[in-house]
Amino acid sequence: MVTSDAFSKALEMVGTRVKDAASCREVTEELNKEADKQEKLWREAIMSGAPTPHEWYQMAEFEMKSFKKELTDKGKNGQDKLVSLFRLEEEGVISHHEAEKAMAALRRLLLASKAAVDSLDDFIAGASLPLPSSPDGDSYEKLVAWKLDPGNSLFYNMDHDPICNGCVEKALEYCLNGRVMELLYGTLTRACRERRVQLIREHADKRVEEAERLSRLPSLTPEQWAWIVKQEHGHEFLEHTMADMIVAALFMMDERREEEDGTPIIDETSRYYWIETPEKIARLWREKALRESGR
């Protein structure tokens, strides 16, 4: 099990310590050392097998506390610190090469789990397939396929939804004159906002559903668990996961963002519906851990 805020601390380090070329090189070296450490931790965690219910509970609780902390910070700190590297490069304080090396070190840290599982191909080759199923017919393979489906990505769904991506508005503009469209813009804005909220809630519910399904599946060997982790670190899946994180940050953390009519981009009820998701998952795993311990 790995619960780490190493990446957020790395962003803080970049934002507060990089002042010139020398400090940039120093920070980059420290980031690469931390990436080495995180890759080792992930490799050991993956090879030790699937987390226990208590460890799943700890991870969900860690996510819950981290997300609440980020929400309290309004999501501004990390964004500002990421931009600072490019700003320093633009101002001539650090070179393009130095900025690229620092960003590469940040990417290494962000993708430490992928580097770890990619180094375990020989270990994964020992996994016995197919994986065991639950009494109700569900299986790890079905769960993995469900997770890898682009339809389970919040970013993908928003990007492909005709209301959210503006296709409905463009179609109406093509069919209707400008005067009629002026009357419809307010309605379209509300429809887009409501559709975004619906997609966010659906995505939150799917995360809880994933935990519920996983909690009912039988135990795995360490090699089988590593096979699962490998499937979930494919390029396309990671892209969608990163995009989902960005979408969550944009819509959940930045209260300053508003629609043109002054309405907040997302209401407080939906914001906290999302925040409650790791709380629900933590409660699920805590109850399972207590049942297994006989308490």
Short mmCIF file of C-alpha atoms in Angstrom, two decimals:
data_model
loop_
_atom_site.label_atom_id
_atom_site.label_comp_id
_atom_site.label_asym_id
_atom_site.label_seq_id
_atom_site.Cartn_x
_atom_site.Cartn_y
_atom_site.Cartn_z
CA MET A 1 0.00 0.00 0.00
CA VAL A 2 1.29 3.46 -0.93
CA THR A 3 -0.30 6.63 0.42
CA SER A 4 1.88 9.59 -0.39
CA ASP A 5 1.56 13.32 -0.93
CA ALA A 6 5.01 13.38 -2.55
CA PHE A 7 3.73 14.98 -5.74
CA SER A 8 1.93 17.87 -4.02
CA LYS A 9 5.05 18.45 -1.91
CA ALA A 10 7.10 18.43 -5.10
CA LEU A 11 4.90 21.16 -6.56
CA GLU A 12 5.39 23.17 -3.39
CA MET A 13 9.15 22.67 -3.63
CA VAL A 14 9.21 23.89 -7.23
CA GLY A 15 7.05 26.88 -6.42
CA THR A 16 8.99 28.03 -3.37
CA ARG A 17 12.60 27.08 -4.06
CA VAL A 18 13.27 27.55 -7.77
CA LYS A 19 14.65 31.08 -8.04
CA ASP A 20 17.48 30.68 -10.54
CA ALA A 21 19.36 28.11 -12.63
CA ALA A 22 21.35 26.72 -9.69
CA SER A 23 18.30 26.22 -7.46
CA CYS A 24 16.41 24.68 -10.39
CA ARG A 25 19.15 22.08 -10.87
CA GLU A 26 19.21 21.40 -7.13
CA VAL A 27 15.43 20.90 -6.96
CA THR A 28 15.47 18.70 -10.06
CA GLU A 29 18.06 16.43 -8.46
CA GLU A 30 15.95 16.13 -5.29
CA LEU A 31 12.83 15.38 -7.35
CA ASN A 32 14.59 12.57 -9.19
CA LYS A 33 15.78 11.09 -5.90
CA GLU A 34 12.23 11.20 -4.57
CA ALA A 35 10.98 9.58 -7.79
CA ASP A 36 13.49 6.74 -7.27
CA LYS A 37 12.18 6.32 -3.74
CA GLN A 38 8.51 6.31 -4.81
CA GLU A 39 9.13 3.82 -7.62
CA LYS A 40 10.79 1.47 -5.11
CA LEU A 41 7.86 1.84 -2.69
CA TRP A 42 5.35 1.13 -5.44
CA ARG A 43 7.31 -1.88 -6.68
CA GLU A 44 7.40 -3.37 -3.18
CA ALA A 45 3.72 -2.62 -2.60
CA ILE A 46 2.61 -4.21 -5.87
CA MET A 47 4.71 -7.34 -5.28
CA SER A 48 3.31 -7.72 -1.76
CA GLY A 49 -0.18 -8.33 -3.18
CA ALA A 50 -3.58 -6.66 -3.07
CA PRO A 51 -4.32 -4.28 -0.20
CA THR A 52 -6.28 -5.66 2.73
CA PRO A 53 -9.71 -4.14 3.53
CA HIS A 54 -8.05 -2.12 6.29
CA GLU A 55 -5.43 -0.83 3.84
CA TRP A 56 -8.15 0.07 1.31
CA TYR A 57 -9.85 1.98 4.13
CA GLN A 58 -6.62 3.83 4.93
CA MET A 59 -6.13 4.78 1.27
CA ALA A 60 -9.69 6.08 0.94
CA GLU A 61 -9.33 8.04 4.17
CA PHE A 62 -6.03 9.51 2.93
CA GLU A 63 -7.69 10.58 -0.33
CA MET A 64 -10.58 12.13 1.59
CA LYS A 65 -8.29 14.19 3.82
CA SER A 66 -6.04 15.22 0.91
CA PHE A 67 -8.99 16.32 -1.20
CA LYS A 68 -10.49 18.35 1.62
CA LYS A 69 -7.14 20.03 2.19
CA GLU A 70 -6.85 20.90 -1.50
CA LEU A 71 -10.40 22.23 -1.45
CA THR A 72 -9.55 24.43 1.52
CA ASP A 73 -6.62 25.80 -0.47
CA LYS A 74 -9.07 26.54 -3.31
CA GLY A 75 -6.94 24.51 -5.70
CA LYS A 76 -4.82 27.55 -6.48
CA ASN A 77 -1.44 26.58 -5.07
CA GLY A 78 -0.61 23.64 -7.31
CA GLN A 79 -1.66 25.46 -10.47
CA ASP A 80 0.42 28.53 -9.61
CA LYS A 81 3.50 26.45 -8.86
CA LEU A 82 3.29 24.45 -12.07
CA VAL A 83 3.12 27.63 -14.10
CA SER A 84 6.12 29.13 -12.30
CA LEU A 85 8.61 26.97 -14.23
CA PHE A 86 7.32 28.30 -17.54
CA ARG A 87 7.20 31.83 -16.19
CA LEU A 88 10.82 31.60 -15.03
CA GLU A 89 11.81 30.27 -18.44
CA GLU A 90 9.93 33.08 -20.21
CA GLU A 91 11.65 35.63 -17.99
CA GLY A 92 15.05 34.15 -18.78
CA VAL A 93 15.73 33.11 -15.18
CA ILE A 94 16.17 29.45 -16.18
CA SER A 95 16.87 27.94 -19.58
CA HIS A 96 14.43 25.83 -21.59
CA HIS A 97 16.64 22.80 -20.95
CA GLU A 98 16.53 23.35 -17.18
CA ALA A 99 12.75 23.82 -17.22
CA GLU A 100 12.31 20.63 -19.26
CA LYS A 101 14.51 18.60 -16.89
CA ALA A 102 12.51 19.85 -13.90
CA MET A 103 9.21 18.99 -15.62
CA ALA A 104 10.56 15.55 -16.53
CA ALA A 105 11.38 14.94 -12.86
CA LEU A 106 7.85 16.00 -11.89
CA ARG A 107 6.40 13.62 -14.49
CA ARG A 108 8.57 10.80 -13.10
CA LEU A 109 7.16 11.44 -9.66
CA LEU A 110 3.59 11.61 -10.93
CA LEU A 111 3.99 8.32 -12.83
CA ALA A 112 6.05 6.44 -10.25
CA SER A 113 3.46 3.64 -10.04
CA LYS A 114 3.60 3.10 -13.82
CA ALA A 115 7.40 2.89 -13.82
CA ALA A 116 7.18 0.39 -10.97
CA VAL A 117 4.65 -1.94 -12.59
CA ASP A 118 6.37 -1.68 -16.00
CA SER A 119 9.51 -3.14 -14.36
CA LEU A 120 7.62 -6.22 -13.13
CA ASP A 121 6.82 -8.00 -16.41
CA ASP A 122 8.67 -11.19 -15.38
CA PHE A 123 6.84 -11.22 -12.04
CA ILE A 124 3.47 -10.64 -13.74
CA ALA A 125 4.15 -13.48 -16.19
CA GLY A 126 3.67 -15.85 -13.25
CA ALA A 127 0.02 -14.81 -12.77
CA SER A 128 -2.50 -17.63 -13.09
CA LEU A 129 -5.30 -16.61 -15.46
CA PRO A 130 -8.27 -16.36 -15.60
CA LEU A 131 -8.64 -14.63 -12.24
CA PRO A 132 -11.13 -15.95 -9.66
CA SER A 133 -14.77 -14.81 -9.79
CA SER A 134 -17.28 -13.92 -7.09
CA PRO A 135 -20.37 -16.08 -6.36
CA ASP A 136 -22.59 -13.57 -8.22
CA GLY A 137 -20.59 -14.07 -11.43
CA ASP A 138 -18.58 -10.87 -11.30
CA SER A 139 -14.85 -11.11 -11.98
CA TYR A 140 -11.71 -9.03 -11.93
CA GLU A 141 -11.52 -9.19 -15.71
CA LYS A 142 -15.05 -7.75 -15.99
CA LEU A 143 -14.21 -5.05 -13.47
CA VAL A 144 -11.00 -4.11 -15.30
CA ALA A 145 -12.83 -3.98 -18.66
CA TRP A 146 -15.52 -1.79 -17.08
CA LYS A 147 -12.90 0.58 -15.64
CA LEU A 148 -10.99 0.78 -18.93
CA ASP A 149 -14.15 1.68 -20.88
CA PRO A 150 -13.80 5.35 -21.92
CA GLY A 151 -17.44 5.79 -20.89
CA ASN A 152 -16.27 5.66 -17.28
CA SER A 153 -14.05 8.72 -17.73
CA LEU A 154 -15.53 12.04 -16.57
CA PHE A 155 -13.38 13.96 -19.04
CA TYR A 156 -14.38 11.68 -21.94
CA ASN A 157 -18.07 11.98 -21.14
CA MET A 158 -17.94 15.78 -20.89
CA ASP A 159 -15.87 16.03 -24.06
CA HIS A 160 -18.30 13.81 -26.00
CA ASP A 161 -21.58 15.05 -24.53
CA PRO A 162 -23.37 17.18 -27.18
CA ILE A 163 -24.67 19.62 -24.56
CA CYS A 164 -21.35 20.09 -22.76
CA ASN A 165 -19.16 20.29 -25.86
CA GLY A 166 -21.35 22.85 -27.62
CA CYS A 167 -22.64 20.66 -30.45
CA VAL A 168 -26.28 21.31 -29.53
CA GLU A 169 -25.67 25.05 -29.49
CA LYS A 170 -23.91 24.96 -32.88
CA ALA A 171 -26.72 22.88 -34.38
CA LEU A 172 -29.32 25.37 -33.15
CA GLU A 173 -27.27 28.32 -34.44
CA TYR A 174 -27.27 26.66 -37.85
CA CYS A 175 -31.06 26.20 -37.82
CA LEU A 176 -32.29 29.34 -36.05
CA ASN A 177 -31.80 33.05 -36.57
CA GLY A 178 -29.82 35.25 -34.21
CA ARG A 179 -32.87 36.74 -32.47
CA VAL A 180 -34.24 33.33 -31.50
CA MET A 181 -30.80 32.20 -30.36
CA GLU A 182 -30.51 35.20 -28.06
CA LEU A 183 -33.64 33.96 -26.30
CA LEU A 184 -32.18 30.45 -25.99
CA TYR A 185 -28.67 31.22 -24.72
CA GLY A 186 -29.76 31.39 -21.07
CA THR A 187 -31.55 28.06 -21.36
CA LEU A 188 -28.54 26.45 -23.06
CA THR A 189 -26.21 27.74 -20.34
CA ARG A 190 -28.42 26.25 -17.60
CA ALA A 191 -28.73 22.97 -19.52
CA CYS A 192 -24.96 22.74 -19.86
CA ARG A 193 -24.45 23.44 -16.15
CA GLU A 194 -27.08 20.86 -15.14
CA ARG A 195 -25.62 18.27 -17.51
CA ARG A 196 -22.13 18.78 -16.07
CA VAL A 197 -23.50 18.30 -12.58
CA GLN A 198 -25.27 15.12 -13.67
CA LEU A 199 -22.08 13.70 -15.21
CA ILE A 200 -20.04 14.58 -12.12
CA ARG A 201 -22.54 12.82 -9.85
CA GLU A 202 -22.66 9.78 -12.13
CA HIS A 203 -18.87 9.55 -12.10
CA ALA A 204 -18.81 9.79 -8.30
CA ASP A 205 -21.39 6.99 -8.09
CA LYS A 206 -19.29 4.82 -10.41
CA ARG A 207 -16.30 5.17 -8.09
CA VAL A 208 -18.39 3.88 -5.20
CA GLU A 209 -19.74 1.07 -7.42
CA GLU A 210 -16.16 0.09 -8.29
CA ALA A 211 -15.25 -0.21 -4.59
CA GLU A 212 -18.40 -2.24 -3.89
CA ARG A 213 -17.63 -4.69 -6.69
CA LEU A 214 -13.98 -4.99 -5.67
CA SER A 215 -14.93 -5.66 -2.04
CA ARG A 216 -17.01 -8.70 -3.09
CA LEU A 217 -14.31 -10.36 -5.21
CA PRO A 218 -12.11 -13.17 -3.82
CA SER A 219 -8.46 -12.74 -2.87
CA LEU A 220 -5.62 -12.85 -5.41
CA THR A 221 -2.02 -13.99 -5.47
CA PRO A 222 0.57 -11.18 -5.59
CA GLU A 223 1.27 -12.01 -9.25
CA GLN A 224 -2.44 -11.78 -10.11
CA TRP A 225 -2.73 -8.45 -8.31
CA ALA A 226 0.28 -7.13 -10.24
CA TRP A 227 -1.49 -8.20 -13.47
CA ILE A 228 -4.50 -6.06 -12.43
CA VAL A 229 -2.29 -3.07 -11.69
CA LYS A 230 -0.57 -3.48 -15.07
CA GLN A 231 -3.90 -3.35 -16.92
CA GLU A 232 -4.79 -0.13 -15.15
CA HIS A 233 -1.57 1.59 -16.20
CA GLY A 234 -2.07 1.54 -19.94
CA HIS A 235 -1.37 4.80 -21.78
CA GLU A 236 -4.99 5.60 -22.73
CA PHE A 237 -6.35 4.77 -19.27
CA LEU A 238 -3.73 6.95 -17.58
CA GLU A 239 -4.54 9.82 -19.96
CA HIS A 240 -8.21 9.63 -19.01
CA THR A 241 -7.34 9.36 -15.32
CA MET A 242 -5.12 12.45 -15.43
CA ALA A 243 -7.76 14.34 -17.39
CA ASP A 244 -10.39 13.37 -14.81
CA MET A 245 -8.17 14.73 -12.05
CA ILE A 246 -7.84 18.04 -13.89
CA VAL A 247 -11.60 18.24 -14.48
CA ALA A 248 -12.24 17.58 -10.79
CA ALA A 249 -9.77 20.30 -9.81
CA LEU A 250 -11.32 22.82 -12.19
CA PHE A 251 -14.91 22.21 -11.22
CA MET A 252 -14.54 21.36 -7.53
CA MET A 253 -11.80 23.59 -6.20
CA ASP A 254 -11.93 26.93 -7.96
CA GLU A 255 -14.85 28.83 -6.51
CA ARG A 256 -13.86 31.92 -8.49
CA ARG A 257 -14.93 30.37 -11.78
CA GLU A 258 -18.38 31.52 -12.80
CA GLU A 259 -20.60 31.43 -15.85
CA GLU A 260 -21.11 34.59 -17.88
CA ASP A 261 -24.35 35.28 -15.99
CA GLY A 262 -22.45 35.26 -12.66
CA THR A 263 -23.70 31.83 -11.58
CA PRO A 264 -21.03 29.58 -9.96
CA ILE A 265 -19.78 26.96 -12.38
CA ILE A 266 -20.90 24.25 -9.94
CA ASP A 267 -23.19 24.44 -6.94
CA GLU A 268 -22.07 23.62 -3.40
CA THR A 269 -24.36 20.57 -3.16
CA SER A 270 -22.66 18.92 -6.14
CA ARG A 271 -19.23 19.96 -4.88
CA TYR A 272 -19.77 18.18 -1.59
CA TYR A 273 -21.42 15.21 -3.29
CA TRP A 274 -18.02 14.66 -4.92
CA ILE A 275 -16.14 15.18 -1.66
CA GLU A 276 -18.35 12.60 0.06
CA THR A 277 -17.31 9.93 -2.46
CA PRO A 278 -14.04 8.90 -0.71
CA GLU A 279 -15.95 9.06 2.61
CA LYS A 280 -18.45 6.50 1.27
CA ILE A 281 -15.61 4.31 -0.02
CA ALA A 282 -13.74 4.56 3.28
CA ARG A 283 -16.87 3.58 5.20
CA LEU A 284 -17.41 0.58 2.89
CA TRP A 285 -13.89 -0.76 3.45
CA ARG A 286 -13.96 -0.01 7.17
CA GLU A 287 -17.14 -2.07 7.57
CA LYS A 288 -15.63 -4.94 5.60
CA ALA A 289 -12.46 -4.83 7.70
CA LEU A 290 -14.52 -4.92 10.91
CA ARG A 291 -16.58 -7.87 9.63
CA GLU A 292 -13.44 -9.82 8.76
CA SER A 293 -11.93 -9.11 12.17
CA GLY A 294 -15.11 -10.36 13.83
CA ARG A 295 -15.92 -7.03 15.46
#
